[in-house]
Amino acid sequence: MRGELRCPLCGFRTVPSAVPLPCPTCRVPLDYRPDPPAGSTAAGLTGRGVWRYAPFLPTVDPITLGEGGTPLIPSLRIGPRLGVNLLFKVEGTNPTGSFKDRGAAVLVAVLRSFGARAVADDSSGNAGAALAAYAARAGIRAVLYVPAHASGPKLAQIEALGAELVRVPGPRERATDVVREACAKDPDLLYASHNASPYFVAGLTTLAYELGEEGRIPDHVVVPVGGGGLFLGLVQGFAQLRDRGWIGRVPRLHIVQPEACAPLVRAGGGGDPVEPDPRATVAEGARIPRPKRGREVLAALGAVDGDAVMVGEEEILRGQAELAREEGIWVEPTAALAVAALPALIARGTIGPGEEVVLPLTGHGLKAVNPC
């Protein structure tokens, strides 16, 4: 397989493997780095969606359901009201309804190339549904360990796609403990952790490639964050575009988390990103109290001159309602985090008048059951 795995903190390097171990020194998940590009233009790319960027992804036979190539839609009302040029990247149009299809397509293709017969993951819902879909497409057995309190529509989607669903009582991190125990007992069951896999994040870089190829390098991107994969995928993708000469600069990327569980925002001034007492939140996809890539997110946030914002439950639901009623876009509450954060980012001067802002709307409203 082309490329290498590299520690984002100390630079340790190794060759790709099915389930890479963390960096032996820093104990953080590794990143996938493609080989140096052969050219600096997009002229040789073909097709659409995630696998259009196959030259910059792991060298495997693609598995696809038509992921990627999502719409970029200008705001008609929210942006003008706030005084910014606002665009929405509507990731809910992916095959299973969330941005995680980008990562799952690449991750499952890589695992199949290594001969995987069964994969397992822990998920609050969206990553589980994506993994179930692409495992079904690849003919691989999937076992998903989910918090028992996860959204009903997401659990129904996982089961409909033929995956074995294991509901785990207790907090979100308990599902992580249980799936690790299961994989340790079954040598055929690979732990396909979307929160730790370098291949999953590699798939997420394609969102940045799409924006770059469309000529839309905004001033700001505001990213809902739980584990941090999408934020890191965007940071890596924009950096790769700059290094290839496709773009002249990397936009400022900002993170937003719910006040109920905001380990990365609270750790922004230093310390480990841990939420010792996470509370329930409608933004269930961001309820990850100990993000595996937390240190990497904080380091990358500083590198891109990013800001970090917490928003309350009422603000999240208000943002969800505004998107639906003013823009005609229905998203799940986790996706509404980015809209909810805009007023604070503008008020503190992070985003200035007339600047261009892209919001990745990470999941469709049908993924959750709460009304706007």
Coordinates of C-alpha atoms in Angstrom, one line a residue:
M1 CA 0.0 0.0 0.0
R2 CA 1.3 3.4 -0.9
G3 CA 2.1 6.0 1.8
E4 CA 3.1 5.7 5.4
L5 CA 1.7 6.1 8.9
R6 CA 3.1 8.9 11.0
C7 CA 2.7 10.2 14.6
P8 CA 1.3 13.8 14.4
L9 CA 3.2 14.8 17.5
C10 CA 6.7 13.4 17.3
G11 CA 7.0 12.3 13.6
F12 CA 7.5 8.6 14.3
R13 CA 6.9 6.6 11.0
T14 CA 5.9 3.1 10.1
V15 CA 4.3 1.2 7.3
P16 CA 0.5 0.8 7.0
S17 CA -1.1 -2.2 8.7
A18 CA -4.7 -3.3 9.3
V19 CA -5.1 -2.1 12.9
P20 CA -2.1 0.2 13.6
L21 CA -0.8 0.5 17.1
P22 CA -0.5 4.0 18.5
C23 CA 2.8 5.9 18.5
P24 CA 5.1 4.0 20.9
T25 CA 6.3 7.3 22.4
C26 CA 3.3 9.6 22.4
R27 CA 0.6 6.9 22.7
V28 CA -1.6 8.8 20.2
P29 CA -3.3 7.4 17.0
L30 CA -1.2 7.6 13.8
D31 CA -2.1 9.6 10.7
Y32 CA -2.0 8.3 7.1
R33 CA 0.3 10.3 4.9
P34 CA 0.2 9.7 1.1
D35 CA 3.4 9.7 -1.0
P36 CA 4.6 13.0 -2.4
P37 CA 2.3 14.1 -5.3
A38 CA 3.4 13.5 -8.8
G39 CA 1.8 16.7 -10.0
S40 CA 0.3 19.9 -8.7
T41 CA -3.0 20.0 -10.6
A42 CA -6.3 18.2 -10.5
A43 CA -6.3 17.6 -14.3
G44 CA -5.8 13.8 -14.0
L45 CA -8.6 13.2 -11.6
T46 CA -11.7 11.3 -12.8
G47 CA -15.1 10.5 -11.5
R48 CA -16.8 12.2 -8.6
G49 CA -17.0 11.9 -4.8
V50 CA -14.5 10.3 -2.4
W51 CA -12.7 8.0 -4.9
R52 CA -12.1 10.9 -7.3
Y53 CA -9.2 11.6 -5.0
A54 CA -7.9 8.0 -5.1
P55 CA -4.3 9.1 -6.0
F56 CA -4.1 10.7 -2.6
L57 CA -5.7 7.9 -0.6
P58 CA -4.5 4.4 0.3
T59 CA -4.0 2.2 -2.8
V60 CA -6.9 -0.2 -2.6
D61 CA -9.8 -1.4 -4.7
P62 CA -12.6 1.1 -4.0
I63 CA -15.8 0.3 -2.2
T64 CA -18.4 2.8 -2.9
L65 CA -22.1 3.7 -2.4
G66 CA -21.7 7.1 -4.1
E67 CA -20.3 8.9 -1.1
G68 CA -18.9 12.4 -1.3
G69 CA -19.6 15.1 -3.9
T70 CA -22.1 16.7 -1.5
P71 CA -23.8 20.1 -2.3
L72 CA -22.3 23.4 -1.2
I73 CA -25.3 25.7 -0.7
P74 CA -25.2 29.5 0.0
S75 CA -27.2 30.7 2.9
L76 CA -30.2 33.0 2.0
R77 CA -31.2 34.2 5.4
I78 CA -28.9 33.2 8.3
G79 CA -25.7 34.5 6.7
P80 CA -27.1 37.9 5.6
R81 CA -28.7 38.4 9.1
L82 CA -25.3 37.8 10.7
G83 CA -23.4 39.8 8.2
V84 CA -21.2 37.0 6.8
N85 CA -21.0 35.1 3.5
L86 CA -22.2 31.7 4.7
L87 CA -22.2 28.4 2.9
F88 CA -23.4 25.0 3.9
K89 CA -21.7 21.8 2.9
V90 CA -24.6 19.4 3.2
E91 CA -23.1 16.1 4.3
G92 CA -26.5 14.6 5.2
T93 CA -26.9 13.7 1.5
N94 CA -24.3 11.0 1.8
P95 CA -25.6 7.4 1.4
T96 CA -26.3 6.7 5.1
G97 CA -27.0 10.3 5.9
S98 CA -23.7 11.6 7.5
F99 CA -20.2 12.6 6.7
K100 CA -18.9 9.4 8.2
D101 CA -19.6 7.6 4.9
R102 CA -16.4 9.3 3.6
G103 CA -14.3 7.7 6.3
A104 CA -16.1 4.3 6.3
A105 CA -15.7 3.8 2.6
V106 CA -11.9 4.2 2.8
L107 CA -11.5 2.3 6.1
V108 CA -13.5 -0.8 4.9
A109 CA -11.7 -0.8 1.6
V110 CA -8.3 -0.9 3.4
L111 CA -9.4 -3.6 5.8
R112 CA -10.7 -5.7 3.0
S113 CA -7.3 -5.4 1.3
F114 CA -5.7 -6.8 4.4
G115 CA -8.1 -9.8 4.3
A116 CA -10.5 -8.8 7.1
R117 CA -13.5 -11.1 7.5
A118 CA -15.2 -9.4 10.5
V119 CA -14.9 -5.8 11.9
A120 CA -16.2 -4.2 15.1
D121 CA -16.5 -0.6 16.3
D122 CA -18.1 1.4 19.1
S123 CA -20.3 4.3 18.0
S124 CA -23.1 6.6 19.1
G125 CA -24.8 5.8 15.8
N126 CA -23.6 7.5 12.6
A127 CA -20.2 5.8 12.3
G128 CA -21.9 2.5 13.2
A129 CA -24.4 3.0 10.4
A130 CA -21.7 3.9 7.9
L131 CA -19.5 1.0 8.9
A132 CA -22.5 -1.4 8.7
A133 CA -23.3 -0.2 5.1
Y134 CA -19.8 -0.4 3.7
A135 CA -19.1 -3.7 5.4
A136 CA -22.3 -5.1 3.8
R137 CA -21.2 -3.8 0.5
A138 CA -17.8 -5.5 0.9
G139 CA -19.3 -8.8 2.2
I140 CA -17.7 -8.4 5.6
R141 CA -19.4 -9.2 8.9
A142 CA -19.8 -6.1 11.2
V143 CA -20.5 -6.0 14.9
L144 CA -21.4 -2.6 16.4
Y145 CA -21.3 -1.8 20.1
V146 CA -23.5 1.3 20.8
P147 CA -24.6 3.1 24.0
A148 CA -28.1 1.8 24.9
H149 CA -29.3 5.4 25.0
A150 CA -28.3 6.1 21.3
S151 CA -30.8 7.5 18.9
G152 CA -33.5 5.0 17.8
P153 CA -33.3 5.8 14.0
K154 CA -29.5 5.2 14.0
L155 CA -29.9 1.8 15.8
A156 CA -32.6 0.8 13.4
Q157 CA -30.4 1.7 10.4
I158 CA -27.5 -0.4 11.8
E159 CA -29.7 -3.4 12.2
A160 CA -31.4 -2.9 8.8
L161 CA -27.9 -3.0 7.2
G162 CA -27.3 -6.5 8.6
A163 CA -24.8 -5.7 11.3
E164 CA -24.9 -7.3 14.7
L165 CA -26.0 -4.6 17.2
V166 CA -24.8 -4.8 20.8
R167 CA -26.5 -2.3 23.1
V168 CA -24.2 -1.4 26.0
P169 CA -25.7 0.1 29.2
G170 CA -23.9 3.0 30.8
P171 CA -21.8 5.9 29.5
R172 CA -20.5 6.2 25.9
E173 CA -17.0 5.1 26.9
R174 CA -18.3 1.8 28.3
A175 CA -19.0 0.7 24.7
T176 CA -15.3 1.3 23.9
D177 CA -14.3 -1.0 26.7
V178 CA -16.7 -3.7 25.7
V179 CA -15.7 -3.8 22.0
R180 CA -12.0 -4.0 22.9
E181 CA -12.7 -6.9 25.2
A182 CA -14.7 -8.6 22.4
C183 CA -11.9 -8.1 19.8
A184 CA -9.3 -9.5 22.3
K185 CA -11.3 -12.7 22.6
D186 CA -12.0 -13.2 18.9
P187 CA -8.9 -13.2 16.7
D188 CA -11.1 -12.8 13.5
L189 CA -12.8 -9.6 14.8
L190 CA -10.7 -6.5 13.9
Y191 CA -11.3 -3.3 15.9
A192 CA -12.1 -0.9 13.2
S193 CA -12.2 2.2 15.4
H194 CA -13.3 5.2 13.4
N195 CA -12.0 7.4 16.2
A196 CA -8.5 6.0 16.0
S197 CA -8.1 4.7 12.4
P198 CA -5.7 6.7 10.2
Y199 CA -7.7 5.4 7.2
F200 CA -11.0 6.8 8.4
V201 CA -9.5 10.3 8.8
A202 CA -7.9 9.9 5.3
G203 CA -11.4 9.5 3.9
L204 CA -12.5 12.7 5.6
T205 CA -9.7 14.7 3.9
T206 CA -11.8 14.5 0.7
L207 CA -14.2 17.1 2.0
A208 CA -11.4 19.6 1.9
Y209 CA -10.4 18.4 -1.6
E210 CA -13.9 19.1 -2.8
L211 CA -13.9 22.6 -1.4
G212 CA -10.5 23.3 -2.9
E213 CA -11.4 21.9 -6.3
E214 CA -14.5 24.1 -6.4
G215 CA -12.3 27.1 -5.8
R216 CA -14.0 27.7 -2.4
I217 CA -11.2 28.3 0.1
P218 CA -13.2 30.2 2.7
D219 CA -11.9 32.5 5.4
H220 CA -13.3 30.1 8.1
V221 CA -14.7 26.6 8.6
V222 CA -16.7 25.9 11.8
V223 CA -16.6 22.2 12.7
P224 CA -18.8 20.2 15.2
V225 CA -16.4 18.1 17.2
G226 CA -16.7 14.9 19.2
G227 CA -13.7 12.7 18.5
G228 CA -12.2 15.3 16.2
G229 CA -11.9 13.2 13.0
L230 CA -13.6 15.6 10.7
F231 CA -11.6 18.6 12.0
L232 CA -8.4 16.7 11.6
G233 CA -9.4 15.5 8.1
L234 CA -10.1 19.0 7.0
V235 CA -6.8 20.3 8.5
Q236 CA -4.8 17.6 6.8
G237 CA -6.8 17.9 3.5
F238 CA -6.3 21.7 3.3
A239 CA -2.6 21.3 4.2
Q240 CA -2.1 18.7 1.4
L241 CA -3.9 21.0 -1.1
R242 CA -1.5 23.9 -0.1
D243 CA 1.5 21.6 -0.4
R244 CA 0.4 20.5 -3.9
G245 CA 0.0 24.1 -5.0
W246 CA -3.7 23.8 -5.5
I247 CA -4.4 26.6 -3.0
G248 CA -2.3 29.4 -1.6
R249 CA -3.5 29.3 2.1
V250 CA -5.3 27.2 4.6
P251 CA -8.5 28.7 6.1
R252 CA -8.9 29.2 9.8
L253 CA -10.7 26.2 11.3
H254 CA -12.7 26.4 14.5
I255 CA -14.2 23.7 16.7
V256 CA -17.5 23.7 18.6
Q257 CA -18.8 21.3 21.3
P258 CA -21.9 21.2 23.5
E259 CA -21.4 22.7 27.0
A260 CA -22.6 19.3 28.4
C261 CA -19.4 17.6 27.1
A262 CA -16.7 19.9 25.9
P263 CA -13.3 18.4 26.9
L264 CA -11.4 20.0 23.9
V265 CA -12.8 23.5 24.5
R266 CA -12.1 23.4 28.2
A267 CA -8.6 22.1 27.6
G268 CA -7.8 24.8 25.1
G269 CA -5.6 26.6 27.6
G270 CA -3.6 23.5 28.5
G271 CA -4.0 20.2 30.1
D272 CA -5.5 16.9 29.0
P273 CA -8.8 17.0 27.0
V274 CA -11.0 15.1 29.5
E275 CA -14.6 15.8 30.5
P276 CA -14.8 14.2 34.0
D277 CA -18.6 14.6 34.3
P278 CA -20.2 14.5 30.9
R279 CA -23.9 15.3 30.9
A280 CA -26.6 14.2 28.4
T281 CA -26.9 16.4 25.3
V282 CA -29.1 16.4 22.2
A283 CA -25.8 16.6 20.3
E284 CA -25.1 12.9 21.1
G285 CA -22.5 12.6 18.3
A286 CA -20.3 15.0 20.2
R287 CA -20.6 13.3 23.6
I288 CA -17.1 11.9 23.8
P289 CA -15.5 12.7 27.2
R290 CA -12.0 11.3 26.4
P291 CA -11.3 11.9 22.7
K292 CA -8.5 9.6 21.5
R293 CA -7.2 12.3 19.2
G294 CA -7.6 15.1 21.6
R295 CA -4.0 16.2 21.9
E296 CA -3.7 16.1 18.1
V297 CA -6.8 18.3 17.7
L298 CA -5.5 20.9 20.2
A299 CA -2.1 21.0 18.4
A300 CA -3.8 21.4 15.0
L301 CA -6.2 24.0 16.3
G302 CA -3.2 26.2 17.2
A303 CA -1.5 25.6 13.9
V304 CA -4.6 26.9 11.9
D305 CA -5.2 29.8 14.3
G306 CA -8.5 28.3 15.3
D307 CA -11.0 29.2 18.0
A308 CA -13.0 26.9 20.3
V309 CA -16.6 27.5 21.4
M310 CA -19.1 25.8 23.7
V311 CA -22.9 26.1 23.1
G312 CA -25.9 25.2 25.3
E313 CA -28.7 22.9 24.6
E314 CA -31.2 25.7 23.8
E315 CA -28.7 27.3 21.4
I316 CA -28.3 23.9 19.6
L317 CA -32.0 23.4 19.2
R318 CA -32.5 27.0 18.0
G319 CA -29.8 26.5 15.4
Q320 CA -31.4 23.3 14.2
A321 CA -34.8 25.0 13.9
E322 CA -33.3 28.1 12.1
L323 CA -31.7 25.9 9.5
A324 CA -34.9 24.0 8.9
R325 CA -37.3 26.9 8.8
E326 CA -35.1 29.6 7.2
E327 CA -32.9 27.6 4.9
G328 CA -34.9 24.4 4.2
I329 CA -32.2 22.2 5.6
W330 CA -33.0 19.7 8.3
V331 CA -30.1 18.4 10.3
E332 CA -29.6 16.3 13.4
P333 CA -28.7 18.3 16.6
T334 CA -25.0 17.5 16.4
A335 CA -24.8 19.1 12.9
A336 CA -26.5 22.2 14.3
L337 CA -23.6 22.9 16.7
A338 CA -21.8 24.8 13.9
V339 CA -24.8 27.2 13.3
A340 CA -25.3 27.6 17.1
A341 CA -21.6 28.7 17.4
L342 CA -21.7 31.4 14.8
P343 CA -23.1 34.3 16.9
A344 CA -20.4 33.7 19.6
L345 CA -17.6 33.6 17.0
I346 CA -18.8 36.8 15.4
A347 CA -19.3 38.5 18.8
R348 CA -15.8 37.8 20.0
G349 CA -14.3 39.0 16.6
T350 CA -13.0 35.7 15.4
I351 CA -15.2 36.0 12.3
G352 CA -15.4 39.5 10.8
P353 CA -18.1 41.2 8.8
G354 CA -18.4 40.0 5.2
E355 CA -16.0 37.1 5.6
E356 CA -16.7 33.7 4.0
V357 CA -17.7 30.9 6.3
V358 CA -18.3 27.2 5.4
L359 CA -20.3 25.0 7.8
P360 CA -20.1 21.2 7.3
L361 CA -23.7 20.1 8.2
T362 CA -22.6 16.6 9.4
G363 CA -25.8 14.6 9.6
H364 CA -29.4 14.5 8.2
G365 CA -32.3 15.3 10.5
L366 CA -33.8 11.9 10.0
K367 CA -30.9 10.5 12.0
A368 CA -32.5 11.8 15.2
V369 CA -36.1 11.9 16.6
N370 CA -36.4 15.2 18.4
P371 CA -38.6 17.9 16.8
C372 CA -37.2 21.3 15.8

